[in-house]
C-alpha positions as a printed Julia matrix, in Angstrom:
432×3 Matrix{Float64}:
 -37.93  49.57   33.78
 -39.18  48.63   30.31
 -35.61  48.11   29.09
 -34.74  45.99   32.14
 -37.81  43.81   31.65
 -37.04  43.38   27.97
 -33.46  42.39   28.78
 -34.8   39.61   30.99
 -37.01  38.37   28.18
 -34.03  38.33   25.83
 -31.95  36.4    28.33
 -34.7   33.82   28.79
 -34.87  33.43   25.03
 -31.17  32.71   24.83
 -31.24  30.24   27.7
 -33.82  28.21   25.82
 -31.72  28.49   22.63
 -34.67  30.04   20.79
 -33.73  31.73   17.56
 -36.51  34.26   17.29
 -34.85  36.15   14.48
 -35.23  33.19   12.16
 -38.93  32.62   12.83
 -41.72  33.59   10.5
 -43.53  36.13   12.65
 -47.19  37.07   12.63
 -48.24  40.68   12.26
 -50.98  41.71   14.67
 -53.99  43.28   12.99
 -53.87  46.4    15.15
 -50.46  47.3    13.7
 -51.56  46.6    10.14
 -54.49  48.96   10.67
 -52.28  51.56   12.35
 -49.86  51.6     9.4
 -52.68  51.74    6.84
 -54.24  54.74    8.63
 -50.9   56.5     8.83
 -50.09  55.91    5.15
 -53.45  57.38    4.15
 -52.88  60.56    6.15
 -52.88  63.62    3.87
 -49.5   64.94    5.06
 -47.86  61.52    4.86
 -49.13  61.03    1.31
 -47.77  64.46    0.45
 -44.4   63.51    1.93
 -44.4   60.33   -0.15
 -44.93  62.48   -3.22
 -42.02  64.74   -2.31
 -39.74  61.71   -1.89
 -40.59  60.57   -5.4
 -40.28  64.07   -6.9
 -36.84  64.72   -5.39
 -35.22  61.44   -6.46
 -32.89  63.2    -8.91
 -31.59  65.39   -6.09
 -31.32  62.37   -3.81
 -29.13  60.73   -6.45
 -26.96  63.87   -6.61
 -26.65  63.8    -2.82
 -25.66  60.13   -3.03
 -22.91  60.9    -5.53
 -21.61  63.86   -3.5
 -21.43  61.8    -0.3
 -19.93  58.74   -2.0
 -17.05  60.79   -3.41
 -15.93  61.76    0.1
 -13.91  58.74    1.26
 -14.49  57.83    4.91
 -12.52  54.85    6.25
 -13.18  53.99    9.92
 -11.59  56.63   12.19
 -11.4   59.04    9.23
 -15.04  60.09    8.85
 -14.64  63.79    9.7
 -14.82  65.24    6.18
 -17.8   63.13    5.17
 -19.42  64.06    8.47
 -19.06  67.76    7.63
 -20.66  67.24    4.2
 -23.53  65.28    5.74
 -23.98  67.91    8.46
 -24.3   70.65    5.83
 -26.95  68.58    4.04
 -28.86  68.14    7.29
 -28.65  71.87    7.94
 -29.87  72.73    4.44
 -32.71  70.21    4.7
 -33.84  71.78    7.97
 -33.29  70.5    11.5
 -33.9   72.27   14.8
 -30.35  71.72   15.97
 -27.27  69.84   14.86
 -24.05  68.77   16.53
 -21.1   66.43   16.13
 -20.28  64.47   19.28
 -16.83  63.67   20.63
 -16.38  60.5    18.52
 -17.68  62.04   15.27
 -21.35  61.06   15.09
 -23.3   63.78   13.26
 -26.66  64.28   14.96
 -29.62  66.34   13.78
 -32.53  66.92   16.16
 -36.06  67.39   14.84
 -38.16  68.36   17.83
 -41.52  66.82   18.59
 -44.58  68.47   20.07
 -45.35  66.37   23.14
 -42.34  67.03   25.33
 -42.14  63.29   26.06
 -38.76  61.95   27.06
 -36.96  59.43   24.9
 -35.67  60.04   21.38
 -36.52  58.0    18.31
 -33.25  57.62   16.41
 -32.8   56.82   12.73
 -29.31  56.41   11.29
 -27.01  55.33    8.5
 -23.27  54.98    8.93
 -20.7   57.39    7.52
 -17.77  55.0     7.23
 -16.89  52.55    4.46
 -14.54  49.56    4.48
 -12.09  51.03    1.97
  -8.67  52.4     3.02
  -7.24  55.84    2.48
  -6.31  56.42   -1.15
  -9.17  54.38   -2.66
 -10.65  55.96   -5.79
 -14.3   56.66   -4.94
 -15.17  58.62   -8.06
 -18.69  57.66   -9.13
 -18.94  56.36  -12.67
 -22.25  56.2   -14.55
 -22.86  53.21  -16.8
 -26.3   53.75  -18.26
 -28.59  54.08  -15.23
 -26.13  52.31  -12.94
 -23.83  54.13  -10.52
 -20.51  52.47   -9.71
 -18.14  53.35   -6.87
 -16.82  51.77   -3.67
 -19.24  52.5    -0.81
 -22.11  53.79   -2.95
 -24.5   51.26   -1.46
 -22.99  50.38    1.9
 -23.92  52.67    3.45
 -23.83  56.0     1.62
 -27.2   55.28    0.05
 -28.6   55.17    3.6
 -27.26  58.67    4.31
 -28.91  60.04    1.15
 -32.17  58.4     2.25
 -32.05  60.26    5.57
 -31.68  63.6     3.8
 -34.59  62.83    1.45
 -36.77  61.74    4.36
 -36.02  64.91    6.31
 -36.75  67.16    3.34
 -40.06  65.4     2.72
 -41.13  65.77    6.35
 -40.41  69.48    6.27
 -42.04  70.12    2.9
 -45.19  68.31    4.04
 -45.08  70.19    7.39
 -45.2   66.93    9.33
 -44.8   67.17   13.08
 -44.13  64.21   15.33
 -45.07  63.78   18.96
 -41.63  62.56   20.01
 -38.25  64.1    19.21
 -36.47  62.45   16.29
 -32.68  62.15   15.95
 -31.34  61.84   12.4
 -27.8   60.5    12.67
 -24.75  59.75   10.56
 -22.81  57.33   12.74
 -19.12  56.49   12.75
 -17.26  53.22   13.17
 -19.78  50.68   11.92
 -17.36  48.85    9.65
 -14.51  46.52   10.59
 -12.2   47.74   13.32
 -14.53  50.69   13.89
 -16.2   48.16   16.2
 -19.49  50.11   16.44
 -17.7   52.89   18.33
 -20.27  55.48   17.26
 -23.19  53.49   18.66
 -21.25  52.46   21.74
 -20.72  56.13   22.53
 -24.36  57.07   21.9
 -25.73  54.31   24.13
 -22.99  54.09   26.77
 -21.59  57.58   27.21
 -23.61  60.33   25.5
 -26.34  60.57   28.13
 -29.02  60.66   25.39
 -32.27  58.99   26.42
 -32.97  56.75   23.42
 -36.44  55.25   23.24
 -35.94  53.26   20.03
 -33.61  53.05   17.03
 -34.01  52.47   13.3
 -30.86  51.74   11.28
 -30.71  51.83    7.49
 -28.14  49.37    6.16
 -28.15  46.25    4.04
 -30.05  45.33    0.93
 -33.54  45.01   -0.44
 -36.95  45.88    0.92
 -38.33  43.18    3.19
 -35.1   42.47    5.06
 -35.49  43.33    8.74
 -32.87  42.64   11.38
 -34.25  42.33   14.89
 -31.18  40.57   16.26
 -27.49  41.29   16.52
 -24.83  38.73   15.65
 -22.14  39.08   18.27
 -18.43  38.89   17.55
 -15.1   39.06   19.33
 -11.9   39.89   17.47
  -8.29  39.59   18.58
  -4.85  40.35   17.28
  -2.25  37.83   18.46
   1.35  39.1    18.32
   4.17  36.57   18.81
   7.69  37.93   19.31
  11.15  36.44   19.3
  14.81  37.43   18.95
  15.0   37.03   15.19
  18.09  36.13   13.21
  19.56  34.57   10.07
  17.8   31.49    8.75
  21.11  29.56    8.53
  23.39  31.18   11.07
  20.75  31.3    13.81
  19.01  28.04   12.89
  17.28  26.49   15.89
  16.33  29.84   17.41
  12.69  30.13   18.5
  10.68  31.24   15.46
   7.5   33.35   15.96
   6.03  32.15   12.64
   6.38  28.51   13.68
   4.79  29.27   17.04
   1.96  31.14   15.37
   1.36  28.19   13.06
   1.11  25.89   16.07
  -1.37  28.29   17.7
  -3.54  28.22   14.56
  -3.4   24.43   14.49
  -4.33  23.96   18.15
  -7.09  26.57   18.04
  -8.55  25.27   14.78
  -8.85  21.71   16.08
 -10.42  22.62   19.41
 -12.66  25.35   17.97
 -13.88  23.04   15.2
 -14.84  20.4    17.75
 -16.72  23.03   19.77
 -18.56  24.6    16.86
 -19.49  21.19   15.44
 -21.39  20.34   18.6
 -25.12  20.72   19.22
 -25.05  24.49   19.78
 -26.48  27.53   17.95
 -24.27  28.57   15.05
 -20.83  29.71   16.16
 -17.9   30.5    13.85
 -14.19  31.27   13.92
 -11.8   32.6    11.29
  -8.14  33.56   11.0
  -8.53  36.47    8.62
  -5.09  38.09    8.4
  -1.51  36.99    9.03
   1.68  39.01    8.83
   5.25  39.55    9.95
   8.8   38.74    8.93
  11.43  40.67    6.98
  12.76  38.27    4.32
  12.65  34.65    3.2
  16.06  33.99    4.75
  15.4   35.61    8.12
  13.92  34.16   11.27
  11.23  36.75   12.04
  11.28  38.78   15.22
   7.51  39.2    15.07
   4.51  37.33   13.71
   0.85  38.27   14.03
  -2.66  37.2    13.1
  -6.17  38.61   13.42
  -9.0   36.32   14.48
 -12.76  36.8    14.19
 -15.22  34.74   16.28
 -19.01  35.01   16.04
 -22.0   33.41   17.74
 -25.75  33.73   17.96
 -25.78  32.96   21.69
 -23.62  35.12   24.02
 -22.72  31.98   26.01
 -21.19  30.4    22.92
 -19.35  33.61   22.08
 -17.79  33.5    25.53
 -17.09  29.8    24.99
 -15.22  30.19   21.7
 -13.29  33.14   23.16
 -12.17  31.0    26.1
 -11.08  28.23   23.73
  -9.04  30.73   21.7
  -7.22  32.1    24.73
  -6.52  28.63   26.14
  -5.33  27.37   22.74
  -2.85  30.21   22.38
  -1.46  29.65   25.88
  -1.17  25.9    25.25
   0.43  26.3    21.82
   3.04  28.85   22.91
   3.97  26.83   26.01
   4.35  23.62   24.02
   6.36  25.36   21.33
   8.77  26.89   23.84
   9.2   23.44   25.43
   9.84  21.72   22.07
  13.64  22.05   22.14
  14.05  25.39   20.39
  16.75  27.75   21.55
  15.35  30.67   23.51
  11.63  31.31   23.53
   8.85  33.37   22.02
   6.47  35.63   23.92
   2.99  36.68   22.94
   0.47  39.45   23.41
  -3.29  39.31   22.86
  -5.01  42.56   21.87
  -8.79  42.72   21.67
  -9.65  44.62   18.48
 -13.39  44.03   18.34
 -16.25  43.26   20.69
 -19.8   43.34   19.31
 -22.47  42.0    21.66
 -25.17  39.56   20.62
 -28.83  40.2    21.31
 -32.3   39.48   20.05
 -35.68  41.18   20.3
 -39.03  39.39   20.16
 -41.16  40.0    17.07
 -44.03  41.04   19.33
 -42.37  44.38   20.16
 -44.35  47.37   18.76
 -41.37  48.67   16.75
 -40.83  45.33   15.07
 -44.56  44.85   14.49
 -44.76  48.31   12.92
 -41.72  47.62   10.75
 -43.22  44.37    9.5
 -46.63  45.98    8.91
 -45.05  48.89    7.01
 -43.0   46.49    4.9
 -46.13  44.51    4.09
 -47.94  47.75    3.18
 -45.44  48.19    0.33
 -46.21  44.71   -0.96
 -43.14  42.97    0.43
 -42.99  39.92    2.67
 -41.2   40.85    5.92
 -38.17  38.63    6.57
 -36.75  38.79   10.07
 -33.1   37.97   10.52
 -29.88  38.8    12.28
 -26.72  40.62   11.3
 -23.71  42.48   12.59
 -24.94  46.08   12.35
 -25.38  49.22   14.4
 -28.39  47.73   16.18
 -26.17  45.22   18.01
 -25.67  47.81   20.71
 -29.27  48.85   21.52
 -30.56  45.3    21.03
 -28.03  43.93   23.53
 -29.35  46.48   26.03
 -33.0   45.56   25.45
 -33.75  48.83   23.65
 -36.17  48.4    20.7
 -34.23  48.58   17.43
 -34.46  47.36   13.84
 -32.24  47.5    10.79
 -33.93  47.89    7.41
 -32.63  47.68    3.84
 -31.73  50.6     1.59
 -33.79  49.31   -1.36
 -33.04  49.63   -5.04
 -30.8   47.22   -6.89
 -27.19  46.85   -5.92
 -24.26  44.53   -5.56
 -20.55  44.17   -4.93
 -20.69  45.48   -1.37
 -17.2   45.77    0.21
 -15.6   45.51   -3.23
 -14.13  48.05   -5.64
 -16.88  47.11   -8.09
 -19.82  48.1    -5.89
 -22.84  49.38   -7.83
 -26.28  50.81   -7.25
 -29.31  51.3    -9.49
 -32.45  53.28   -8.66
 -35.69  51.5    -9.4
 -39.26  51.7    -8.08
 -38.11  50.09   -4.86
 -35.66  52.97   -4.32
 -38.53  55.45   -3.79
 -40.39  53.0    -1.6
 -37.39  52.31    0.63
 -37.3   55.97    1.69
 -41.07  56.03    2.1
 -40.8   52.89    4.21
 -38.14  54.44    6.45
 -40.36  57.49    6.89
 -43.45  55.41    7.65
 -41.64  53.38   10.32
 -40.17  56.53   11.88
 -43.54  58.3    11.98
 -45.29  55.25   13.42
 -42.75  55.04   16.21
 -42.49  58.78   16.92
 -46.24  59.39   16.55
 -47.86  61.82   14.17
 -48.88  65.05   15.92
 -52.48  66.08   15.29
C-alpha cells in the first residue's frame, strides 16, 4: 500500500509539472538528530575507523576489479571476482541471479520483511578488447572504468568489512549487490530483473554511482532508444542510378524528425531531448547501399513528454519513408524499428525518510546536499514508487566514459564510504 500511495503522489507531481528534484529541500530536525545519534554510536564510530584504516586494501580491491573488463552483457568474470570479495568480507549468503546480478545477504535481527538494498554496477561502457590495466601516476590511478562504477564496488566491500569488524547488526536484512546492465544498451536489465521478476521484497534502495559527496539523485531521467533500419535492393551507383537508396531515405527521416522534434522540445514543457547518436550502413562509395541504420536517444523529465517525443519519432519515420518512396525513385525501401532502450522516468519527494536521512547524513559530513536527477539504477525503483537514492562515490576523479578516466583518493574518499554506511544503517536500523 505504501508504494501504491507514493506512486500516486509522484503522478500528481508530474501532472503539475513540479520538478522536485531541482528544489532546495529542507532537512527536518528529527532526521538531523537521528543521524547525529547514529554517528556517535560506539560501533558506528569503530566502523568508521576501520574504513579509514583499510583504505590501502580498498585501493587494491579497486585495482583488481578495474582490471577485469566488463562490457554490458559480459559481466560474468567481474561478477565472480566481486562475489569472492563479498564471500571473503563475510556475508550470510551469496548468489548470482539469472541475469548476472551478484547478491550478498547480510541478515538482520528483527525478521521484518523488506530488504534494504545497496548497489554499484559491474559493467562499464568500454567494449571487449579495451586495455583496462591500471596505471599509477603519483597518487592518481588511471584506467577506463576505475571511477564509473568500479570505485562503487570497492566501497561496498569496504563497508561490509567495517560492519563485520565492528560487529554491527541491523534490524532489517541488507542486500549488497553488484548489478549488471546499467550502462548503455544494458538498459538497466539488472535492476529490471530485481524489481520486476526476482520476487525479492525490496523496501528501499541505495545506489552508489556518480561523482562527489553532496550529489544525491532522488529522480530518474527517463529515456527511450530506437534503432531504425532502412533496407533496399542495393546496386551500382552508376548502373543502378535511380534505385531507391536507404541512405537517402534515412537522411529524410532524420530531417523530418529533427524539425518536428525541435518544435516540440522548444515548447513550454519540462526539458525533453532527442539525439541521433550513431549512423551506419553501406559497402562502398560507389554502391547504393542495401541497408542503412541509425540509433536514436530521447529523454524527458516528464513521462508524458517522453511518450510525446516517442510518438513524434515514430510518425516522422513513417511520414519520411512514405514520402521518399513516393518521390519518383525506382522500387522502394522498407524499414524496421527496434526498441533498444526504455528507462522510465520518476521522482520522489524530498520529504521521504530515506531522502531526508541521505541529506542529513551528507550534511553531517560537512557537505551541502544537492538533489538532482540522472539516468541511473534508481530509475527502476523510483518509477515504481519505491524509496531510492543514488549517491556519489567521492574522491577526485574525471574522464568518465573515456580511455583517460582517473581517480584519486583524498579525505573525501574515506567519508564517501562512511556516508554510504551511515545511510544504510539509518535505513536498515541499528540493532540494540
